[in-house]
XYZ file of C-alpha atoms in Angstrom:
676
model
C -0.357 -0.079 0.565
C 2.785 2.148 0.771
C 4.817 2.331 -2.454
C 1.560 2.594 -3.832
C 1.028 6.307 -2.502
C 4.485 6.588 -3.354
C 4.328 5.755 -7.091
C 0.841 7.858 -7.356
C 2.559 10.611 -5.497
C 5.923 10.299 -8.205
C 4.510 13.855 -9.061
C 6.017 15.008 -6.004
C 9.173 14.787 -7.582
C 9.191 14.849 -11.208
C 6.250 18.091 -11.614
C 8.250 21.768 -11.353
C 4.834 23.222 -9.754
C 4.824 21.520 -7.494
C 8.383 21.734 -5.460
C 8.541 18.806 -2.028
C 10.484 19.588 1.134
C 10.077 15.713 1.379
C 10.964 13.120 -0.344
C 10.096 8.922 -0.135
C 12.123 5.619 -2.007
C 12.246 2.370 -0.385
C 15.708 1.641 -0.501
C 14.631 -1.994 0.331
C 12.033 -3.976 -0.112
C 10.884 -3.206 3.561
C 13.011 0.345 4.512
C 11.962 3.084 3.352
C 13.786 6.435 2.992
C 12.392 9.920 3.759
C 14.906 12.671 2.433
C 14.423 15.918 4.240
C 15.225 19.177 1.109
C 13.697 21.881 1.149
C 13.352 23.440 -2.771
C 15.668 26.222 -2.670
C 16.582 26.601 0.326
C 20.180 26.159 1.845
C 18.449 24.883 4.704
C 15.812 22.403 6.445
C 13.708 24.627 8.294
C 10.284 24.189 10.576
C 8.240 25.660 9.390
C 4.240 25.473 8.932
C 4.721 23.936 4.917
C 6.992 21.723 5.940
C 4.881 20.648 9.110
C 2.006 20.588 6.965
C 4.000 17.799 5.090
C 5.918 15.890 6.862
C 1.911 14.535 8.989
C 0.743 13.898 5.923
C 4.140 12.366 5.656
C 4.068 10.159 8.281
C -0.117 9.746 8.566
C 0.434 7.718 4.618
C 2.844 6.147 6.228
C 0.941 5.039 9.828
C -1.555 3.151 7.368
C 0.837 1.342 5.459
C 4.676 0.997 7.412
C 7.635 -0.200 6.624
C 9.826 -2.306 8.946
C 12.386 0.904 8.903
C 12.607 4.287 8.320
C 15.381 6.949 7.310
C 15.223 10.348 8.193
C 18.103 12.210 6.047
C 18.560 15.677 4.574
C 20.086 16.667 1.023
C 21.828 19.480 2.884
C 24.822 19.777 2.105
C 25.996 21.003 5.529
C 22.696 21.756 7.237
C 20.585 18.129 9.000
C 17.315 20.728 10.008
C 18.165 23.926 10.997
C 15.406 24.134 13.360
C 11.890 25.868 14.091
C 10.908 29.132 11.638
C 12.453 32.152 13.419
C 10.793 34.264 11.081
C 7.022 32.958 12.906
C 7.626 33.701 15.966
C 9.310 36.860 15.255
C 6.027 37.894 14.011
C 3.843 36.530 17.081
C 5.496 37.434 19.509
C 1.759 38.930 20.772
C 0.253 35.290 20.959
C -1.002 34.227 23.947
C 0.214 31.850 26.001
C -3.435 29.101 24.396
C -1.328 30.251 20.893
C 1.909 30.081 22.461
C 0.507 26.082 23.858
C -0.846 24.928 20.948
C 1.899 25.692 19.568
C 3.806 23.046 21.380
C 1.591 21.111 21.070
C 1.785 20.527 17.399
C 4.179 20.279 16.609
C 4.973 17.622 19.608
C 2.001 15.208 18.112
C 3.256 15.930 13.496
C 6.659 14.721 15.592
C 5.423 11.856 17.897
C 4.135 10.266 14.771
C 7.700 9.079 14.477
C 6.951 7.467 17.368
C 3.756 5.927 17.776
C 4.633 4.011 13.568
C 5.555 0.491 14.349
C 8.873 0.837 12.368
C 12.205 0.605 13.560
C 12.885 4.579 12.608
C 16.324 5.995 12.323
C 17.649 9.363 11.664
C 21.333 9.694 10.119
C 21.960 13.096 10.600
C 24.715 14.949 7.984
C 25.347 18.907 9.286
C 23.451 21.359 11.534
C 21.346 19.448 13.839
C 20.299 21.802 16.305
C 17.116 22.792 17.561
C 13.915 21.655 16.590
C 15.738 20.152 14.131
C 17.923 17.870 17.378
C 13.780 18.270 19.116
C 12.798 15.623 15.784
C 15.356 12.916 15.738
C 14.461 12.909 19.244
C 11.420 11.409 18.525
C 13.693 8.369 16.485
C 14.301 5.315 18.535
C 18.255 5.491 16.949
C 21.025 8.345 16.056
C 23.752 7.757 13.252
C 25.369 10.336 12.720
C 28.331 11.507 10.624
C 32.441 11.906 11.300
C 32.046 15.547 9.782
C 33.400 18.791 11.002
C 29.758 20.137 10.255
C 27.529 17.993 11.930
C 26.822 19.858 15.260
C 23.898 18.773 17.724
C 22.338 20.806 20.165
C 19.315 23.038 21.557
C 20.405 26.642 21.521
C 16.713 27.820 21.309
C 18.505 30.437 25.189
C 19.995 31.773 23.221
C 17.532 33.313 21.693
C 15.751 33.682 24.625
C 13.192 30.210 24.409
C 13.553 26.825 25.705
C 12.889 23.608 23.180
C 9.631 23.172 22.685
C 8.730 19.982 21.073
C 9.846 17.242 24.584
C 13.796 19.009 23.365
C 13.747 19.194 27.844
C 11.299 15.751 27.898
C 13.356 13.529 26.092
C 16.732 14.001 26.064
C 16.816 14.077 29.648
C 14.942 10.402 29.362
C 17.917 9.183 27.389
C 21.230 10.943 28.130
C 20.570 11.953 32.156
C 19.430 14.957 34.699
C 22.730 16.325 34.376
C 24.569 16.243 30.533
C 20.606 17.569 29.273
C 20.261 20.507 31.813
C 23.211 21.347 30.738
C 22.854 20.868 26.896
C 19.380 23.200 27.099
C 20.416 25.511 29.888
C 23.388 26.413 28.310
C 23.100 26.213 24.658
C 26.053 24.079 23.026
C 26.495 22.592 20.817
C 28.237 19.562 20.312
C 30.100 17.356 18.323
C 29.433 14.271 16.458
C 31.938 11.561 19.430
C 31.170 14.550 22.182
C 26.478 13.365 21.618
C 28.375 9.281 21.641
C 30.173 9.941 24.848
C 26.633 10.934 25.790
C 24.107 8.564 24.686
C 22.281 11.212 21.856
C 23.898 9.248 18.915
C 24.718 5.173 18.457
C 27.297 5.343 16.306
C 29.299 8.307 13.959
C 30.002 7.240 10.471
C 31.265 8.519 7.597
C 29.125 10.729 6.104
C 29.076 8.714 2.090
C 28.053 5.035 4.908
C 25.259 6.739 7.192
C 22.118 4.455 4.943
C 24.610 1.190 5.363
C 24.433 1.720 9.272
C 21.101 2.696 9.883
C 20.104 -0.824 7.672
C 22.572 -2.831 9.973
C 20.734 -1.040 13.050
C 17.811 -1.464 11.816
C 18.694 -5.034 10.842
C 19.779 -5.832 14.520
C 16.560 -3.659 16.015
C 14.729 -6.098 13.630
C 16.350 -9.439 15.397
C 15.847 -8.798 18.338
C 13.079 -5.636 18.874
C 14.688 -3.539 21.651
C 13.265 -0.134 21.188
C 10.240 -1.527 22.457
C 12.214 -1.078 25.530
C 12.785 1.853 25.360
C 9.738 3.770 24.407
C 8.351 2.380 26.988
C 11.795 4.232 29.302
C 11.918 7.206 27.498
C 7.448 7.984 28.334
C 8.539 7.152 32.547
C 10.236 9.427 33.993
C 13.756 10.369 33.789
C 15.924 7.329 35.616
C 18.700 8.507 35.494
C 19.409 11.120 38.654
C 21.687 13.345 40.416
C 23.249 11.706 43.883
C 21.259 15.261 44.991
C 18.840 16.828 42.821
C 18.609 19.768 45.283
C 22.329 21.010 45.282
C 22.697 20.097 41.735
C 19.951 23.342 40.945
C 21.673 25.206 42.772
C 24.654 24.950 41.308
C 23.283 24.253 37.539
C 21.717 28.126 38.653
C 24.857 29.870 40.049
C 26.299 28.756 36.549
C 23.583 30.622 35.201
C 23.760 33.732 37.080
C 27.499 34.568 36.400
C 27.424 33.419 32.787
C 27.717 35.948 30.283
C 26.618 34.125 27.620
C 23.375 33.407 28.703
C 21.196 35.733 29.609
C 19.365 34.324 32.535
C 15.844 33.736 31.976
C 15.236 31.550 30.060
C 17.607 28.595 31.465
C 16.248 29.892 35.200
C 12.360 28.693 33.427
C 14.193 25.749 31.753
C 15.959 24.418 35.027
C 13.005 24.733 37.126
C 11.320 22.768 34.331
C 13.022 19.687 34.515
C 14.061 19.312 37.795
C 10.759 19.304 38.557
C 8.459 17.185 36.189
C 12.354 14.310 35.915
C 9.791 12.396 38.620
C 6.793 12.232 36.263
C 6.139 10.819 33.109
C 7.025 12.279 29.585
C 3.283 14.065 29.059
C 2.429 15.653 31.835
C 7.038 16.760 31.504
C 5.013 17.461 27.923
C 2.441 19.200 29.107
C 5.078 21.495 31.640
C 7.489 22.305 28.895
C 4.703 24.246 26.983
C 3.283 26.428 29.948
C 7.742 26.606 30.075
C 7.343 27.737 26.439
C 4.897 30.532 26.721
C 6.810 32.455 30.232
C 9.584 33.513 27.633
C 7.989 33.834 23.739
C 6.993 36.752 23.000
C 9.471 38.524 25.938
C 10.913 41.091 26.049
C 14.358 38.887 26.093
C 13.747 36.627 23.135
C 12.343 39.592 21.413
C 15.317 41.158 21.727
C 17.579 38.065 20.781
C 15.555 37.589 18.462
C 16.206 40.920 16.243
C 19.998 40.069 17.271
C 20.060 37.061 15.217
C 19.297 37.976 12.363
C 21.269 41.388 12.892
C 23.686 38.382 12.519
C 21.506 36.873 9.864
C 22.297 39.876 8.021
C 25.822 41.592 8.303
C 26.697 37.987 6.819
C 25.524 39.148 3.608
C 27.527 42.178 3.568
C 30.477 40.195 2.036
C 32.891 40.737 -0.498
C 31.573 40.870 -4.249
C 34.469 40.865 -6.122
C 33.770 40.964 -10.399
C 35.370 37.486 -12.683
C 39.368 37.870 -12.596
C 39.440 40.718 -9.689
C 40.824 39.116 -6.930
C 44.005 39.974 -5.652
C 45.154 36.807 -3.776
C 46.431 38.912 -0.542
C 48.763 36.828 1.489
C 51.248 39.689 2.461
C 50.089 42.023 5.210
C 52.053 45.470 6.725
C 51.709 46.541 9.930
C 53.075 49.431 11.151
C 52.476 49.875 15.019
C 53.514 47.379 17.573
C 50.732 48.738 20.368
C 48.126 47.708 21.817
C 45.578 47.686 18.901
C 48.195 46.992 16.334
C 49.542 43.431 17.953
C 45.746 42.806 18.209
C 46.124 43.049 14.309
C 49.008 40.883 13.649
C 47.672 38.518 16.335
C 44.487 37.488 14.109
C 46.433 38.492 10.751
C 48.749 35.547 11.536
C 46.022 32.944 13.020
C 44.298 33.550 9.278
C 47.620 32.507 7.834
C 48.645 36.039 6.478
C 52.546 37.035 5.683
C 53.111 39.167 8.289
C 55.031 42.059 8.442
C 55.376 44.772 11.508
C 57.566 47.536 11.219
C 57.191 49.961 15.101
C 59.949 52.944 15.946
C 59.765 51.285 18.870
C 62.368 48.268 17.968
C 62.359 46.547 20.932
C 58.737 46.749 21.633
C 58.702 44.876 17.683
C 61.306 42.250 19.253
C 59.586 41.789 21.754
C 55.937 41.935 19.428
C 57.855 39.263 17.228
C 59.635 37.051 19.453
C 56.230 36.308 21.328
C 54.000 35.705 18.361
C 57.556 32.950 16.563
C 57.059 30.254 19.030
C 56.519 27.264 17.053
C 52.454 26.461 16.803
C 51.455 29.470 18.000
C 49.973 30.843 14.477
C 49.536 29.626 11.133
C 50.508 33.143 8.948
C 55.010 34.237 10.038
C 55.461 36.967 11.203
C 58.268 39.164 10.473
C 60.306 42.403 11.742
C 61.452 45.575 9.986
C 63.620 47.495 11.115
C 62.544 50.371 8.421
C 59.682 51.277 6.947
C 60.307 50.517 3.160
C 61.110 47.239 4.350
C 57.097 46.962 3.369
C 57.462 47.587 0.137
C 56.445 44.041 -1.058
C 53.082 43.769 1.484
C 50.068 43.568 -0.416
C 47.755 45.784 2.499
C 49.424 47.996 4.309
C 47.370 49.132 7.314
C 48.846 52.006 10.078
C 48.144 51.689 13.421
C 49.736 54.383 15.078
C 48.431 57.373 17.526
C 45.509 59.031 16.473
C 46.628 62.594 15.447
C 46.132 63.340 12.018
C 49.480 65.014 11.161
C 51.596 61.995 12.083
C 48.856 59.655 9.894
C 49.501 61.968 7.624
C 53.086 62.236 7.507
C 53.506 58.401 7.883
C 50.934 57.488 4.576
C 53.734 60.128 2.569
C 56.068 57.804 3.505
C 54.030 54.707 2.442
C 52.862 56.331 -0.639
C 56.817 56.004 -2.055
C 57.548 52.982 -1.401
C 54.834 50.135 -1.263
C 53.660 49.233 -4.931
C 50.776 51.003 -7.240
C 49.122 47.322 -6.962
C 49.371 47.803 -2.963
C 45.989 49.039 -0.770
C 46.085 50.968 2.117
C 43.682 51.052 5.485
C 43.834 53.402 8.113
C 42.780 52.571 11.189
C 41.471 55.550 12.521
C 38.511 55.856 14.833
C 37.948 58.890 14.334
C 39.693 61.019 11.939
C 37.787 60.304 8.267
C 39.835 58.889 5.727
C 39.778 62.456 3.543
C 41.679 64.416 5.596
C 44.577 61.366 4.958
C 43.498 60.435 1.874
C 45.506 63.289 0.048
C 48.734 62.137 1.471
C 48.818 59.058 -1.504
C 48.468 59.447 -4.903
C 46.312 56.399 -5.712
C 43.294 57.694 -2.738
C 41.060 55.384 -4.128
C 43.093 52.341 -3.830
C 43.305 53.517 0.609
C 40.346 52.633 3.269
C 39.541 53.214 6.144
C 39.801 50.448 9.073
C 38.309 51.043 12.266
C 39.361 48.028 14.949
C 37.040 48.718 17.698
C 38.763 47.496 21.154
C 39.606 45.787 22.867
C 39.602 44.153 18.800
C 39.597 40.344 19.893
C 36.602 39.864 21.913
C 34.825 42.856 19.841
C 34.181 41.624 16.127
C 32.828 44.139 15.209
C 35.031 46.239 12.336
C 33.805 49.690 10.885
C 34.683 49.813 7.788
C 34.924 53.875 6.753
C 34.263 54.123 2.566
C 35.551 57.654 1.653
C 34.269 59.576 -1.515
C 37.827 58.256 -3.248
C 37.490 54.557 -1.861
C 37.371 52.026 -5.107
C 34.387 49.022 -5.353
C 37.602 47.063 -5.868
C 39.367 48.881 -2.011
C 36.164 48.079 -0.751
C 35.868 44.164 -1.712
C 39.583 43.811 -0.128
C 39.352 44.877 2.936
C 35.925 43.210 2.929
C 37.149 40.243 2.630
C 40.576 40.573 4.550
C 37.302 41.249 7.724
C 35.816 37.984 7.111
C 39.260 35.922 6.577
C 40.117 37.523 10.099
C 37.090 36.572 11.181
C 35.370 39.884 12.144
C 31.906 41.604 11.466
C 32.310 44.932 8.504
C 30.110 47.081 8.764
C 30.152 50.104 6.334
C 29.846 53.464 7.517
C 30.485 56.808 5.631
C 33.209 58.999 5.778
C 32.697 61.738 8.593
C 34.442 62.165 12.339
C 34.055 59.839 14.456
C 31.950 57.036 12.497
C 28.850 54.338 14.512
C 30.964 53.786 17.497
C 33.126 57.090 17.892
C 29.766 58.988 17.970
C 27.505 56.732 20.092
C 30.064 56.391 22.598
C 31.522 60.252 22.914
C 28.633 61.964 24.807
C 28.938 58.927 27.408
C 33.185 59.758 28.240
C 31.697 63.008 27.640
C 29.215 63.065 30.606
C 31.122 60.040 32.569
C 34.208 63.016 32.502
C 31.144 65.898 34.281
C 30.359 63.748 36.659
C 33.385 63.672 37.799
C 34.517 66.711 38.323
C 31.051 67.138 39.746
C 32.023 64.684 42.683
C 30.655 60.559 41.576
C 33.705 58.618 42.191
C 34.341 56.090 38.537
C 32.278 53.361 40.214
C 28.893 55.588 40.282
C 29.012 55.803 36.998
C 29.661 52.612 35.263
C 27.986 50.301 38.397
C 24.442 51.706 36.971
C 26.158 51.363 33.142
C 26.803 47.091 34.496
C 23.982 46.203 35.586
C 21.957 47.535 32.957
C 23.649 44.569 30.868
C 26.913 46.817 29.279
C 30.167 44.717 29.861
C 31.768 47.769 31.470
C 31.596 51.016 31.839
C 31.772 53.996 30.244
C 34.766 54.926 33.155
C 36.742 51.093 32.471
C 35.752 51.577 28.635
C 37.619 54.744 28.365
C 40.679 52.518 29.729
C 39.969 49.376 28.366
C 40.472 51.893 24.803
C 42.496 53.961 26.443
C 42.952 56.909 27.955
C 45.479 58.939 25.222
C 42.893 57.757 22.463
C 40.151 58.853 23.707
C 41.965 62.783 24.677
C 43.345 62.816 21.184
C 39.998 61.205 19.326
C 37.888 63.682 22.061
C 40.262 66.014 20.271
C 38.847 65.233 16.692
C 35.299 65.098 17.876
C 35.827 68.294 19.357
C 36.350 70.545 15.791
C 33.907 68.203 13.884
C 31.301 68.725 16.760
C 31.896 71.657 19.225
C 28.341 71.078 21.018
C 29.063 67.869 21.291
C 32.171 67.873 22.689
C 33.503 69.417 26.347
C 36.846 70.066 26.888
C 37.867 68.293 30.347
C 42.218 68.721 32.946
C 41.025 64.958 33.506
C 41.951 63.031 30.507
C 45.284 65.194 30.128
C 45.874 65.018 33.462
C 45.838 61.369 33.641
C 48.051 60.866 30.255
C 50.729 63.102 31.956
C 51.315 60.697 34.888
C 51.184 57.797 32.507
C 47.447 56.935 33.660
C 46.889 55.406 29.905
C 44.548 52.869 31.400
C 44.607 48.680 30.548
C 47.592 48.995 29.054
C 49.918 51.096 31.821
C 47.231 49.085 34.121
C 46.533 52.441 35.575
C 43.814 54.407 33.940
C 40.158 55.449 36.235
C 41.263 51.967 37.481
C 43.600 49.827 38.373
C 45.137 46.971 37.057
C 47.387 45.135 38.783
C 46.625 41.765 36.843
C 46.593 43.201 33.074
C 44.019 40.411 32.404
C 41.968 40.889 35.292
C 39.089 43.167 36.551
C 39.487 46.293 37.073
C 40.295 47.906 40.612
C 39.755 51.462 42.942
C 42.405 53.291 42.785
C 42.641 55.908 46.320
C 46.172 57.305 44.035
C 43.512 58.753 41.340
C 40.699 60.791 44.339
C 43.945 62.265 44.818
C 44.512 63.382 40.978
C 39.946 64.361 40.396
C 40.706 66.716 43.797
C 41.630 69.404 41.632
C 39.098 70.007 39.314
C 36.743 68.892 40.909
C 33.716 70.716 42.003
C 30.124 70.366 43.971
C 27.136 70.364 41.827
C 24.229 70.881 44.011
C 21.603 69.643 41.649
C 24.286 67.228 40.588
C 22.995 63.766 38.884
C 20.667 60.882 40.372
C 22.438 57.669 40.450
C 18.978 56.298 39.280
C 18.885 58.512 36.044
C 22.821 58.263 35.141
C 21.627 55.438 32.600
C 18.698 56.741 31.113
C 20.650 59.810 30.428
C 23.488 58.277 28.357
C 20.897 55.944 26.727
C 19.488 59.081 26.187
C 22.541 60.754 23.992
C 22.881 57.987 22.967
C 19.996 57.450 20.785
C 20.505 61.114 20.080
C 23.086 59.861 18.122
C 21.982 57.555 16.377
C 19.287 59.187 14.385
C 21.947 62.009 13.733
C 24.242 59.505 12.547
C 21.056 58.334 10.241
C 19.785 62.007 9.488
C 23.843 62.466 8.398
C 23.367 58.720 5.984
C 26.712 57.602 7.998
C 24.260 54.365 7.812
C 20.816 54.102 5.485
C 19.489 52.033 8.237
C 19.025 51.366 12.162
C 20.338 48.053 12.589
C 23.427 49.311 11.360
C 23.472 50.599 14.566
C 22.052 48.363 16.142
C 25.397 46.354 15.090
C 27.326 48.497 15.554
C 25.707 49.438 19.928
C 26.186 45.403 20.128
C 29.778 44.280 18.035
C 31.476 47.579 18.954
C 29.700 49.250 22.771
C 29.621 45.540 24.440
C 25.141 47.182 24.201
C 23.247 44.256 25.808
C 22.852 42.177 22.828
C 19.191 40.364 25.450
C 18.355 44.440 24.295
C 18.466 44.031 20.532
C 20.026 47.165 19.399
C 20.693 50.483 21.275
C 17.159 51.494 18.380
C 15.490 48.691 18.440
C 16.229 48.662 22.278
C 14.893 52.100 22.202
C 11.721 51.883 19.774
C 10.023 48.936 21.225
C 11.467 48.096 25.514
C 12.278 50.913 26.091
């Protein structure tokens, strides 16, 4: 009967007017293969249309079930990517009952696999995450390819959600409560080997053996049908529990509370639900899971994280668009400046496999850097030190990372202009100075671009790509290609002083220093900012970037925006004393451990006393964040008006990746419009 149904519905494959996401065929007289392949898409996503087709397919199978059923994907790198996030983003206003029904329907359709008499095997190759992994958990057996692209996990908490199609129910009953809770509350992804160690998959094989191994496992189960007893076990309570479940829950909750990678709301709700329902039947636990989903679905946290997800997806599309035969094979990079930022650019370039030549006027500093990065096995690329600037003559791309002073940068590029070849590309790591101020120093301004690496370079993903009026399309594409190769996120911005990140931060830094002069301490100013969700407060941010860098940047911004920047004696006073921030271990704070936390410094009070005046109407600490964020929003609106960026989403991305604006709030402009 089933074979007749497949034959009758062969038009699903052959008729181009009806594109099917699911195809059935027999690979043996008693084993059916269900191939998932959403037409025209790089990933299989669990949309309403996909679910409807899966529902109809499983219903047809139930009428004449084969002995074995293999679920496989035709996609080259993705098994099933999970739920339809576009739909979720459009239904954030759903009622609790609608959300619960959404969970119930997904479970009902996936559960049809478990209701078949067939031995079901999920043959996984590629990413199998979220709803994709939940789909496989309804199968009797899971096997996975040994390919690096094959990753399994339940990352829903990273979007402010919890698994809703029995992921929190079937996984702990399969592998035990402790490992299941860890996977759900952290959202971590596992490679095939680790998934096998935990018992999520039964075997790991090369991709070309997935079908063969699936058939072997089906035959093993048909001879000794253990899958029936496993189905009964998975329908009951969790059997593998920690010795002290109360202590276990407290420890996991403490880990959730102190972690910064995942907002605590969703993992906290998932943890409470999974612990509470461990002793219940799977049916009861599934009902609880749907309620847990209703507690997070559509929350501000969920909305903000979803918005960031789409920001990130959009940013991935900002990639080089070389014309045929135009792409230069850039392998050699020159870096001028071995300081705090330059050294981090070098590290990233070496990790990407580039040959790097560094020149710094301070040869001792340069030698230390070359020695540090030349340890065996440390990097993919090679680093050479140059004793003079002329040794950068063969570099295909030269990046300047010297002090933020226009005259110094112009002088450097005048020298480089006579050294590098006509085919070389030049980039300035300017943080505030327009490229058009520097470009007249070179004879080929079309091959020059701005690359503002946000500091600290290694943890912050953003690079502002500053395209001046003269910058050619080829130069822009070379810059984008380089940024992608060093695994950073580019945002193309207009050539206007301060660009985006420093325009946003300028009023924040300026106002914070004014409050210092009014008698507040750095801790009083920074703490509310961290409470809001920023990684650091505005004064600690100055320490991270460099007090001297901020001072010089302020001089540039003062020239262009005199109404937005105040002249303060505090920054020059700190610079004169060598308090340059984290790089000198002292700034607004002290840093006994260069990589450790900021520590309040009593000596700063003595320095500030000379410049402080106590204002009778000083700021209310409770209003600090609101006032500073309002100034950032106003700057964002001006950036849009001036055309520095054309889309508020660019400001959102820059605020998250360049200023540590909390990702859970979706970005500065999104927060101001939707979540404030």
